Amino acid sequence: MSENILTIEKPRLEAINLTKRYRDGVLALDNISFSVQPGEIFVMLGGNGAGKTTTINLFLNFIEPTEGEARIDGIITHKDPLAAKERVSFVSENVMLYGDFTAVQNLDYFSRIGGQSEYTKDDYRDALLRVNLAEEAHHKKLRGFSKGMRQKCGIAIAILKGAPAILLDEPTSGLDPKAGHDFIHLLKSLQKEGKSILMSTHDIFRAKAIADTIAIMNNGRIIMLKKSSELAGCNLEELYMQYMTGHDGQRLAG
Amino acid sequence: MLITLIEKELKAILQSPKFVATFAVCSLLMLLSVFIGIKEFQAQQKQYDVAVSLSEQGIQESTSWRGMSYKAYRKPDPMQIFVSGLTNDIGRWSHISQESSVKLRNSVYSDDPIFSVFRFIDFAFIVQVVLSLFAILFTYDAICGERENGTLKLLFSNAIKRSHYIIAKCVGSWLGLVVPIMIPILLSVLMVIAFGISLEGSDWLKLFGLMSMSIFLFTFFIVLGVFISSLTRRSNISFLFALVIWVTFVLIIPRAGVMAAGQILPVPRVAEIEGQRDAFAKDKWAIFNEKSMARWDSYNQNTSEDSDSSCGSNFVFDENELWEHMQKEDSARKIVEREIEAYETRLQEDLQQRKSGQERLAFSLSRFSPSSAYQLAAMTLAGTDINLKSRNIEVMNNYRTQFNNYVDNKISETNDLSGVFMIEISSDDGVKMNNKRDEQTIDASDMPKYIPAKSSMRQSIDALIIDGGLLGLFIILAFAGAFLRMQKYDVR
Ligand SMILES: Nc1ncnc2c1ncn2[C@@H]1O[C@H](COP(=O)(O)OP(=O)(O)OP(=O)(O)O)[C@@H](O)[C@H]1O
Ligand SMILES: [Mg+2]
């Protein structure tokens, strides 16, 4: 798992002609391709039902692609899911953990499951402090946690796994403004460690603040894919609205 | 990895709030049932001891070999503490004598019908009904519950084999439920020892067998719960599903098996058999009567011809001829009687055969439910099974033969005329009734001893192999189902 920020040629996450048609006929993803380099933050924007969660689920092999493939470090996820999953951490839009276990017990369990069995109590404490979970909550049962507290635990678990790629599906939903702000810093520091981050969000401002690359998705297609450097100075919200209406207009016309 | 998964399942069960309450209720019920079983057994044992010594005293005090009668008692089996089975339905004793045939009388339920309304709650019942529910309650949402919680997604974002996950679910739940339940099981065995109930070597083996079968049934319901949880995506549906399957296995199939067997292989009722015999007898007698009339007519013709040739109106009564005719009639009648008797025996044999066929079918059908397989095995192990009655009657019948031979020998040896009233008629005293050797008791110390029936080890081993094997098969099937379902289970 050596990560080299300089090997730009070898993408860590890759979607190649990824297509997913659900069994009920819905075409959720229509031939999308993109790649995420080590140390890159890739943000997916898009309305409800655009296909963001479907993309992340394909990287985790929760579903199989109808066509194309998702790769992690060159490993095709639906061919060798176990090897692929060793290289990725995941934070869902609504992190759920074991209610009868404390925060630390949950961290301990999921770290072991993630292949990290040599962590100590201090490591768990540090990880929880890093995501700004107040210390008095560390040994409380998860049952009583708020959504934001759970989200923080989920992020701590993802950090502890130490995988080179991190997939986040609307991770900031449920975080208070301060926590959302802290979260951006956290992602930046993970980026500095060389992690590749693929994240979906509805929060255009945060997206602009942290993304290296932004993809706007609609109806299972990437309708805009731009580096943050290309977007410097322009109003992303306006651009987003333009793309969305423009695309919809196109669809209505066609 | 597997160890981590198992450990977590174990912890999840032990830490869940419902565990302590459910476990306490199960343990309490189990111990209570054994306690009641012990008390009941001790009362029956005491009653048995008193009755046997009374019965022996009766023999010692009897004054005549003729009309001598012994009361043979069914011995209470300490295993009935755990599985009362049919022991309360079947009579406790029978007369053994030359006159009356063996018949078990006075069952607990016939003496105290109040008990038969709700029947005894025994250990086997607790295992069958309460423990199985306990198992299902903890496993019905094993997989779909985790999916609903969303933990399944997080779990499978890691490099976990699905096979490991399902094995861990079963093994972890098993350890988390079976190890704690061993405590009340061991305590109930200790209780038996503490109450001073003496168990023989074979009893210990049977007890061990019973406990193993109980754990087997418990295991089945644990794995079944996991399987059901893999069939659905929502835990409330899975709960309903589990409940329906539980009711089917525990309450419906055992009864339906017996009812279906009754429909498929009907056995005629006693009244039907009697009707058949009467009809047969009626036919036979009608034919006999007809023939008898014909014979009488021909006999009359012969005699009247004879009388015609001799003295005309003067009828000569030939006593020899009539006697001969009567004897012929008598033997013809006896033949008919024997025919009817043979027919009745055939009917009875046929009935017995059909009954045992029906029994076999009923048990085979009800074995589609693991709980009835368990119930059958438990009853066999405890010796309170369906053969309890026939086993006792057989031993009593054998004893009756011995007893009767012994008494016959004694009567001829001692030329015993006791019990026979002699009527002496003398010119001095007139008529005098005399019962010879009236006051003297007889010496029956060498009378063969009655050894009560005991269930055989062989049958117990058979039950363990057949029903234990069946339970094992059910466990494997449920596990295979859960395993296969998990491979395709949508974790989202
Ligand atoms: N299991 C499923 N079966 C059938 N169709 C599905 C399934 N999951 C998602 N879809 C459809 O696929 C499309 C993309 O859904 P997806 O969840 O990827 O959207 P999203 O971009 O994550 O939306 P949101 O912002 O609301 O989370 C939608 O039209 C949705 O209805
Ligand atoms: Mg989504």
PDB file of C-alpha atoms in Angstrom, chain B residues 252-442:
ATOM      1  CA  ILE B 252     -49.215 -27.541  13.669  1.00  0.00           C
ATOM      2  CA  ILE B 253     -47.056 -30.252  12.097  1.00  0.00           C
ATOM      3  CA  PRO B 254     -46.990 -32.553  15.149  1.00  0.00           C
ATOM      4  CA  ARG B 255     -50.793 -32.543  15.290  1.00  0.00           C
ATOM      5  CA  ALA B 256     -51.343 -32.451  11.545  1.00  0.00           C
ATOM      6  CA  GLY B 257     -49.036 -35.455  11.172  1.00  0.00           C
ATOM      7  CA  VAL B 258     -51.212 -37.522  13.452  1.00  0.00           C
ATOM      8  CA  MET B 259     -54.418 -36.289  11.834  1.00  0.00           C
ATOM      9  CA  ALA B 260     -53.147 -36.897   8.311  1.00  0.00           C
ATOM     10  CA  ALA B 261     -52.063 -40.406   9.251  1.00  0.00           C
ATOM     11  CA  GLY B 262     -55.590 -40.998  10.536  1.00  0.00           C
ATOM     12  CA  GLN B 263     -56.968 -39.951   7.153  1.00  0.00           C
ATOM     13  CA  ILE B 264     -54.439 -41.798   5.009  1.00  0.00           C
ATOM     14  CA  LEU B 265     -54.431 -45.042   6.984  1.00  0.00           C
ATOM     15  CA  PRO B 266     -57.772 -45.146   8.745  1.00  0.00           C
ATOM     16  CA  VAL B 267     -58.087 -47.611  11.577  1.00  0.00           C
ATOM     17  CA  PRO B 268     -61.546 -49.035  12.253  1.00  0.00           C
ATOM     18  CA  ARG B 269     -63.090 -48.167  15.588  1.00  0.00           C
ATOM     19  CA  VAL B 270     -63.872 -50.764  18.217  1.00  0.00           C
ATOM     20  CA  ALA B 271     -67.593 -50.522  17.474  1.00  0.00           C
ATOM     21  CA  GLU B 272     -66.870 -51.125  13.798  1.00  0.00           C
ATOM     22  CA  ILE B 273     -64.833 -54.220  14.587  1.00  0.00           C
ATOM     23  CA  GLU B 274     -67.600 -55.529  16.834  1.00  0.00           C
ATOM     24  CA  GLY B 275     -70.147 -54.801  14.146  1.00  0.00           C
ATOM     25  CA  GLN B 276     -68.109 -56.722  11.605  1.00  0.00           C
ATOM     26  CA  ARG B 277     -67.767 -59.637  13.948  1.00  0.00           C
ATOM     27  CA  ASP B 278     -71.480 -59.658  14.757  1.00  0.00           C
ATOM     28  CA  ALA B 279     -72.397 -59.536  11.100  1.00  0.00           C
ATOM     29  CA  PHE B 280     -70.062 -62.414  10.389  1.00  0.00           C
ATOM     30  CA  ALA B 281     -71.438 -64.378  13.317  1.00  0.00           C
ATOM     31  CA  LYS B 282     -75.000 -63.691  12.267  1.00  0.00           C
ATOM     32  CA  ASP B 283     -74.320 -65.010   8.762  1.00  0.00           C
ATOM     33  CA  LYS B 284     -72.593 -68.081  10.086  1.00  0.00           C
ATOM     34  CA  TRP B 285     -75.376 -68.810  12.539  1.00  0.00           C
ATOM     35  CA  ALA B 286     -78.018 -68.303   9.879  1.00  0.00           C
ATOM     36  CA  ILE B 287     -76.304 -70.843   7.662  1.00  0.00           C
ATOM     37  CA  PHE B 288     -75.849 -73.144  10.595  1.00  0.00           C
ATOM     38  CA  ASN B 289     -79.486 -72.873  11.572  1.00  0.00           C
ATOM     39  CA  GLU B 290     -80.610 -73.568   8.062  1.00  0.00           C
ATOM     40  CA  LYS B 291     -78.394 -76.623   7.818  1.00  0.00           C
ATOM     41  CA  SER B 292     -79.395 -77.720  11.257  1.00  0.00           C
ATOM     42  CA  MET B 293     -83.079 -77.572  10.291  1.00  0.00           C
ATOM     43  CA  ALA B 294     -82.340 -79.549   7.180  1.00  0.00           C
ATOM     44  CA  ARG B 295     -80.497 -82.148   9.213  1.00  0.00           C
ATOM     45  CA  TRP B 296     -83.363 -82.283  11.698  1.00  0.00           C
ATOM     46  CA  ASP B 297     -85.834 -82.787   8.890  1.00  0.00           C
ATOM     47  CA  SER B 298     -83.837 -85.586   7.363  1.00  0.00           C
ATOM     48  CA  TYR B 299     -83.373 -87.122  10.780  1.00  0.00           C
ATOM     49  CA  ASN B 300     -87.121 -86.991  11.364  1.00  0.00           C
ATOM     50  CA  GLN B 301     -87.818 -88.477   7.974  1.00  0.00           C
ATOM     51  CA  ASN B 302     -85.470 -91.371   8.688  1.00  0.00           C
ATOM     52  CA  THR B 303     -87.041 -92.114  12.018  1.00  0.00           C
ATOM     53  CA  SER B 304     -90.594 -91.817  10.730  1.00  0.00           C
ATOM     54  CA  GLU B 305     -89.764 -94.186   7.854  1.00  0.00           C
ATOM     55  CA  ASP B 306     -88.433 -96.610  10.400  1.00  0.00           C
ATOM     56  CA  SER B 307     -91.526 -96.321  12.514  1.00  0.00           C
ATOM     57  CA  ASP B 308     -93.753 -96.692   9.441  1.00  0.00           C
ATOM     58  CA  SER B 309     -92.214-100.011   8.567  1.00  0.00           C
ATOM     59  CA  SER B 310     -92.663-101.380  12.039  1.00  0.00           C
ATOM     60  CA  CYS B 311     -95.746-100.658  14.031  1.00  0.00           C
ATOM     61  CA  GLY B 312     -97.561 -97.889  12.238  1.00  0.00           C
ATOM     62  CA  SER B 313     -98.805 -95.269  14.601  1.00  0.00           C
ATOM     63  CA  ASN B 314     -96.810 -96.545  17.461  1.00  0.00           C
ATOM     64  CA  PHE B 315     -93.809 -94.218  17.655  1.00  0.00           C
ATOM     65  CA  VAL B 316     -90.626 -95.841  18.840  1.00  0.00           C
ATOM     66  CA  PHE B 317     -88.147 -93.467  20.360  1.00  0.00           C
ATOM     67  CA  ASP B 318     -84.581 -94.472  19.490  1.00  0.00           C
ATOM     68  CA  GLU B 319     -82.471 -92.885  22.182  1.00  0.00           C
ATOM     69  CA  ASN B 320     -79.144 -93.774  20.601  1.00  0.00           C
ATOM     70  CA  GLU B 321     -80.024 -92.283  17.305  1.00  0.00           C
ATOM     71  CA  LEU B 322     -81.118 -89.013  18.891  1.00  0.00           C
ATOM     72  CA  TRP B 323     -77.989 -88.864  20.990  1.00  0.00           C
ATOM     73  CA  GLU B 324     -75.892 -89.314  17.875  1.00  0.00           C
ATOM     74  CA  HIS B 325     -77.753 -86.544  16.135  1.00  0.00           C
ATOM     75  CA  MET B 326     -77.363 -84.216  19.087  1.00  0.00           C
ATOM     76  CA  GLN B 327     -73.646 -84.891  19.203  1.00  0.00           C
ATOM     77  CA  LYS B 328     -73.283 -84.136  15.523  1.00  0.00           C
ATOM     78  CA  GLU B 329     -75.176 -80.920  16.021  1.00  0.00           C
ATOM     79  CA  ASP B 330     -72.993 -80.028  18.934  1.00  0.00           C
ATOM     80  CA  SER B 331     -69.736 -80.526  17.052  1.00  0.00           C
ATOM     81  CA  ALA B 332     -71.113 -78.568  14.110  1.00  0.00           C
ATOM     82  CA  ARG B 333     -71.952 -75.747  16.482  1.00  0.00           C
ATOM     83  CA  LYS B 334     -68.451 -75.875  17.929  1.00  0.00           C
ATOM     84  CA  ILE B 335     -66.967 -75.609  14.462  1.00  0.00           C
ATOM     85  CA  VAL B 336     -68.992 -72.485  13.820  1.00  0.00           C
ATOM     86  CA  GLU B 337     -67.968 -71.040  17.169  1.00  0.00           C
ATOM     87  CA  ARG B 338     -64.316 -71.675  16.392  1.00  0.00           C
ATOM     88  CA  GLU B 339     -64.724 -70.111  12.984  1.00  0.00           C
ATOM     89  CA  ILE B 340     -66.181 -66.979  14.532  1.00  0.00           C
ATOM     90  CA  GLU B 341     -63.465 -66.862  17.130  1.00  0.00           C
ATOM     91  CA  ALA B 342     -60.765 -67.222  14.474  1.00  0.00           C
ATOM     92  CA  TYR B 343     -62.418 -64.476  12.474  1.00  0.00           C
ATOM     93  CA  GLU B 344     -62.376 -62.183  15.487  1.00  0.00           C
ATOM     94  CA  THR B 345     -58.710 -62.924  16.159  1.00  0.00           C
ATOM     95  CA  ARG B 346     -57.959 -62.085  12.539  1.00  0.00           C
ATOM     96  CA  LEU B 347     -59.855 -58.832  12.906  1.00  0.00           C
ATOM     97  CA  GLN B 348     -57.946 -57.954  16.054  1.00  0.00           C
ATOM     98  CA  GLU B 349     -54.610 -58.792  14.493  1.00  0.00           C
ATOM     99  CA  ASP B 350     -55.478 -56.735  11.467  1.00  0.00           C
ATOM    100  CA  LEU B 351     -56.505 -53.868  13.754  1.00  0.00           C
ATOM    101  CA  GLN B 352     -53.240 -54.045  15.649  1.00  0.00           C
ATOM    102  CA  GLN B 353     -51.279 -54.091  12.427  1.00  0.00           C
ATOM    103  CA  ARG B 354     -53.146 -51.130  11.032  1.00  0.00           C
ATOM    104  CA  LYS B 355     -52.772 -49.291  14.298  1.00  0.00           C
ATOM    105  CA  SER B 356     -49.028 -49.712  14.331  1.00  0.00           C
ATOM    106  CA  GLY B 357     -48.890 -48.792  10.645  1.00  0.00           C
ATOM    107  CA  GLN B 358     -50.837 -45.641  11.373  1.00  0.00           C
ATOM    108  CA  GLU B 359     -48.598 -44.903  14.333  1.00  0.00           C
ATOM    109  CA  ARG B 360     -45.496 -45.277  12.195  1.00  0.00           C
ATOM    110  CA  LEU B 361     -46.947 -43.026   9.499  1.00  0.00           C
ATOM    111  CA  ALA B 362     -48.051 -40.435  12.042  1.00  0.00           C
ATOM    112  CA  PHE B 363     -44.599 -40.303  13.589  1.00  0.00           C
ATOM    113  CA  SER B 364     -42.889 -40.200  10.207  1.00  0.00           C
ATOM    114  CA  LEU B 365     -45.099 -37.320   9.105  1.00  0.00           C
ATOM    115  CA  SER B 366     -44.734 -35.370  12.299  1.00  0.00           C
ATOM    116  CA  ARG B 367     -40.963 -35.787  12.111  1.00  0.00           C
ATOM    117  CA  PHE B 368     -41.086 -33.147   9.375  1.00  0.00           C
ATOM    118  CA  SER B 369     -41.043 -30.857  12.364  1.00  0.00           C
ATOM    119  CA  PRO B 370     -37.817 -30.871  14.351  1.00  0.00           C
ATOM    120  CA  SER B 371     -39.753 -30.223  17.535  1.00  0.00           C
ATOM    121  CA  SER B 372     -41.743 -33.403  17.200  1.00  0.00           C
ATOM    122  CA  ALA B 373     -38.580 -35.314  16.362  1.00  0.00           C
ATOM    123  CA  TYR B 374     -37.241 -33.907  19.602  1.00  0.00           C
ATOM    124  CA  GLN B 375     -40.409 -34.762  21.516  1.00  0.00           C
ATOM    125  CA  LEU B 376     -40.363 -38.353  20.268  1.00  0.00           C
ATOM    126  CA  ALA B 377     -36.686 -38.773  21.088  1.00  0.00           C
ATOM    127  CA  ALA B 378     -37.112 -37.173  24.505  1.00  0.00           C
ATOM    128  CA  MET B 379     -40.000 -39.477  25.391  1.00  0.00           C
ATOM    129  CA  THR B 380     -38.076 -42.532  24.246  1.00  0.00           C
ATOM    130  CA  LEU B 381     -35.020 -41.468  26.238  1.00  0.00           C
ATOM    131  CA  ALA B 382     -37.186 -40.938  29.305  1.00  0.00           C
ATOM    132  CA  GLY B 383     -39.072 -44.190  28.763  1.00  0.00           C
ATOM    133  CA  THR B 384     -42.382 -42.333  28.732  1.00  0.00           C
ATOM    134  CA  ASP B 385     -43.004 -42.966  25.048  1.00  0.00           C
ATOM    135  CA  ILE B 386     -45.918 -44.563  23.242  1.00  0.00           C
ATOM    136  CA  ASN B 387     -44.556 -48.044  24.046  1.00  0.00           C
ATOM    137  CA  LEU B 388     -44.725 -47.449  27.773  1.00  0.00           C
ATOM    138  CA  LYS B 389     -48.063 -49.254  28.042  1.00  0.00           C
ATOM    139  CA  SER B 390     -47.266 -52.228  25.836  1.00  0.00           C
ATOM    140  CA  ARG B 391     -43.839 -52.610  27.445  1.00  0.00           C
ATOM    141  CA  ASN B 392     -45.396 -52.848  30.899  1.00  0.00           C
ATOM    142  CA  ILE B 393     -48.205 -55.091  29.757  1.00  0.00           C
ATOM    143  CA  GLU B 394     -45.725 -57.439  28.114  1.00  0.00           C
ATOM    144  CA  VAL B 395     -43.612 -57.700  31.258  1.00  0.00           C
ATOM    145  CA  MET B 396     -46.746 -58.183  33.348  1.00  0.00           C
ATOM    146  CA  ASN B 397     -48.046 -60.841  30.993  1.00  0.00           C
ATOM    147  CA  ASN B 398     -44.763 -62.709  31.151  1.00  0.00           C
ATOM    148  CA  TYR B 399     -44.864 -62.467  34.875  1.00  0.00           C
ATOM    149  CA  ARG B 400     -48.439 -63.671  34.901  1.00  0.00           C
ATOM    150  CA  THR B 401     -47.403 -66.839  33.064  1.00  0.00           C
ATOM    151  CA  GLN B 402     -44.640 -67.446  35.614  1.00  0.00           C
ATOM    152  CA  PHE B 403     -46.980 -66.641  38.441  1.00  0.00           C
ATOM    153  CA  ASN B 404     -49.702 -68.936  37.182  1.00  0.00           C
ATOM    154  CA  ASN B 405     -47.263 -71.819  36.635  1.00  0.00           C
ATOM    155  CA  TYR B 406     -45.929 -71.322  40.100  1.00  0.00           C
ATOM    156  CA  VAL B 407     -49.388 -71.295  41.630  1.00  0.00           C
ATOM    157  CA  ASP B 408     -50.476 -74.348  39.585  1.00  0.00           C
ATOM    158  CA  ASN B 409     -47.420 -76.261  40.778  1.00  0.00           C
ATOM    159  CA  LYS B 410     -48.102 -75.307  44.350  1.00  0.00           C
ATOM    160  CA  ILE B 411     -51.692 -76.402  44.106  1.00  0.00           C
ATOM    161  CA  SER B 412     -50.807 -79.823  42.764  1.00  0.00           C
ATOM    162  CA  GLU B 413     -47.792 -80.206  45.093  1.00  0.00           C
ATOM    163  CA  THR B 414     -49.699 -79.491  48.246  1.00  0.00           C
ATOM    164  CA  ASN B 415     -52.873 -81.056  46.962  1.00  0.00           C
ATOM    165  CA  ASP B 416     -54.370 -77.904  48.172  1.00  0.00           C
ATOM    166  CA  LEU B 417     -58.062 -77.933  48.554  1.00  0.00           C
ATOM    167  CA  SER B 418     -58.168 -74.699  50.403  1.00  0.00           C
ATOM    168  CA  GLY B 419     -60.654 -72.291  49.078  1.00  0.00           C
ATOM    169  CA  VAL B 420     -62.819 -75.199  48.022  1.00  0.00           C
ATOM    170  CA  PHE B 421     -65.771 -75.621  50.258  1.00  0.00           C
ATOM    171  CA  MET B 422     -66.351 -79.187  51.277  1.00  0.00           C
ATOM    172  CA  ILE B 423     -69.806 -80.168  52.201  1.00  0.00           C
ATOM    173  CA  GLU B 424     -69.827 -83.071  54.602  1.00  0.00           C
ATOM    174  CA  ILE B 425     -73.025 -84.891  55.250  1.00  0.00           C
ATOM    175  CA  SER B 426     -73.086 -87.158  58.208  1.00  0.00           C
ATOM    176  CA  SER B 427     -75.932 -88.741  60.049  1.00  0.00           C
ATOM    177  CA  ASP B 428     -74.775 -87.267  63.343  1.00  0.00           C
ATOM    178  CA  ASP B 429     -74.140 -83.643  62.594  1.00  0.00           C
ATOM    179  CA  GLY B 430     -76.232 -83.109  59.569  1.00  0.00           C
ATOM    180  CA  VAL B 431     -74.866 -80.896  56.829  1.00  0.00           C
ATOM    181  CA  LYS B 432     -71.586 -79.148  57.642  1.00  0.00           C
ATOM    182  CA  MET B 433     -69.583 -76.809  55.511  1.00  0.00           C
ATOM    183  CA  ASN B 434     -65.896 -77.019  55.940  1.00  0.00           C
ATOM    184  CA  ASN B 435     -63.089 -74.836  54.681  1.00  0.00           C
ATOM    185  CA  LYS B 436     -59.955 -76.876  55.056  1.00  0.00           C
ATOM    186  CA  ARG B 437     -56.803 -75.385  56.559  1.00  0.00           C
ATOM    187  CA  ASP B 438     -58.643 -72.212  57.199  1.00  0.00           C
ATOM    188  CA  GLU B 439     -56.300 -70.402  59.561  1.00  0.00           C
ATOM    189  CA  GLN B 440     -52.953 -71.519  58.225  1.00  0.00           C
ATOM    190  CA  THR B 441     -51.036 -69.117  55.943  1.00  0.00           C
ATOM    191  CA  ILE B 442     -49.113 -70.472  52.992  1.00  0.00           C
TER     192      ILE B 442
END
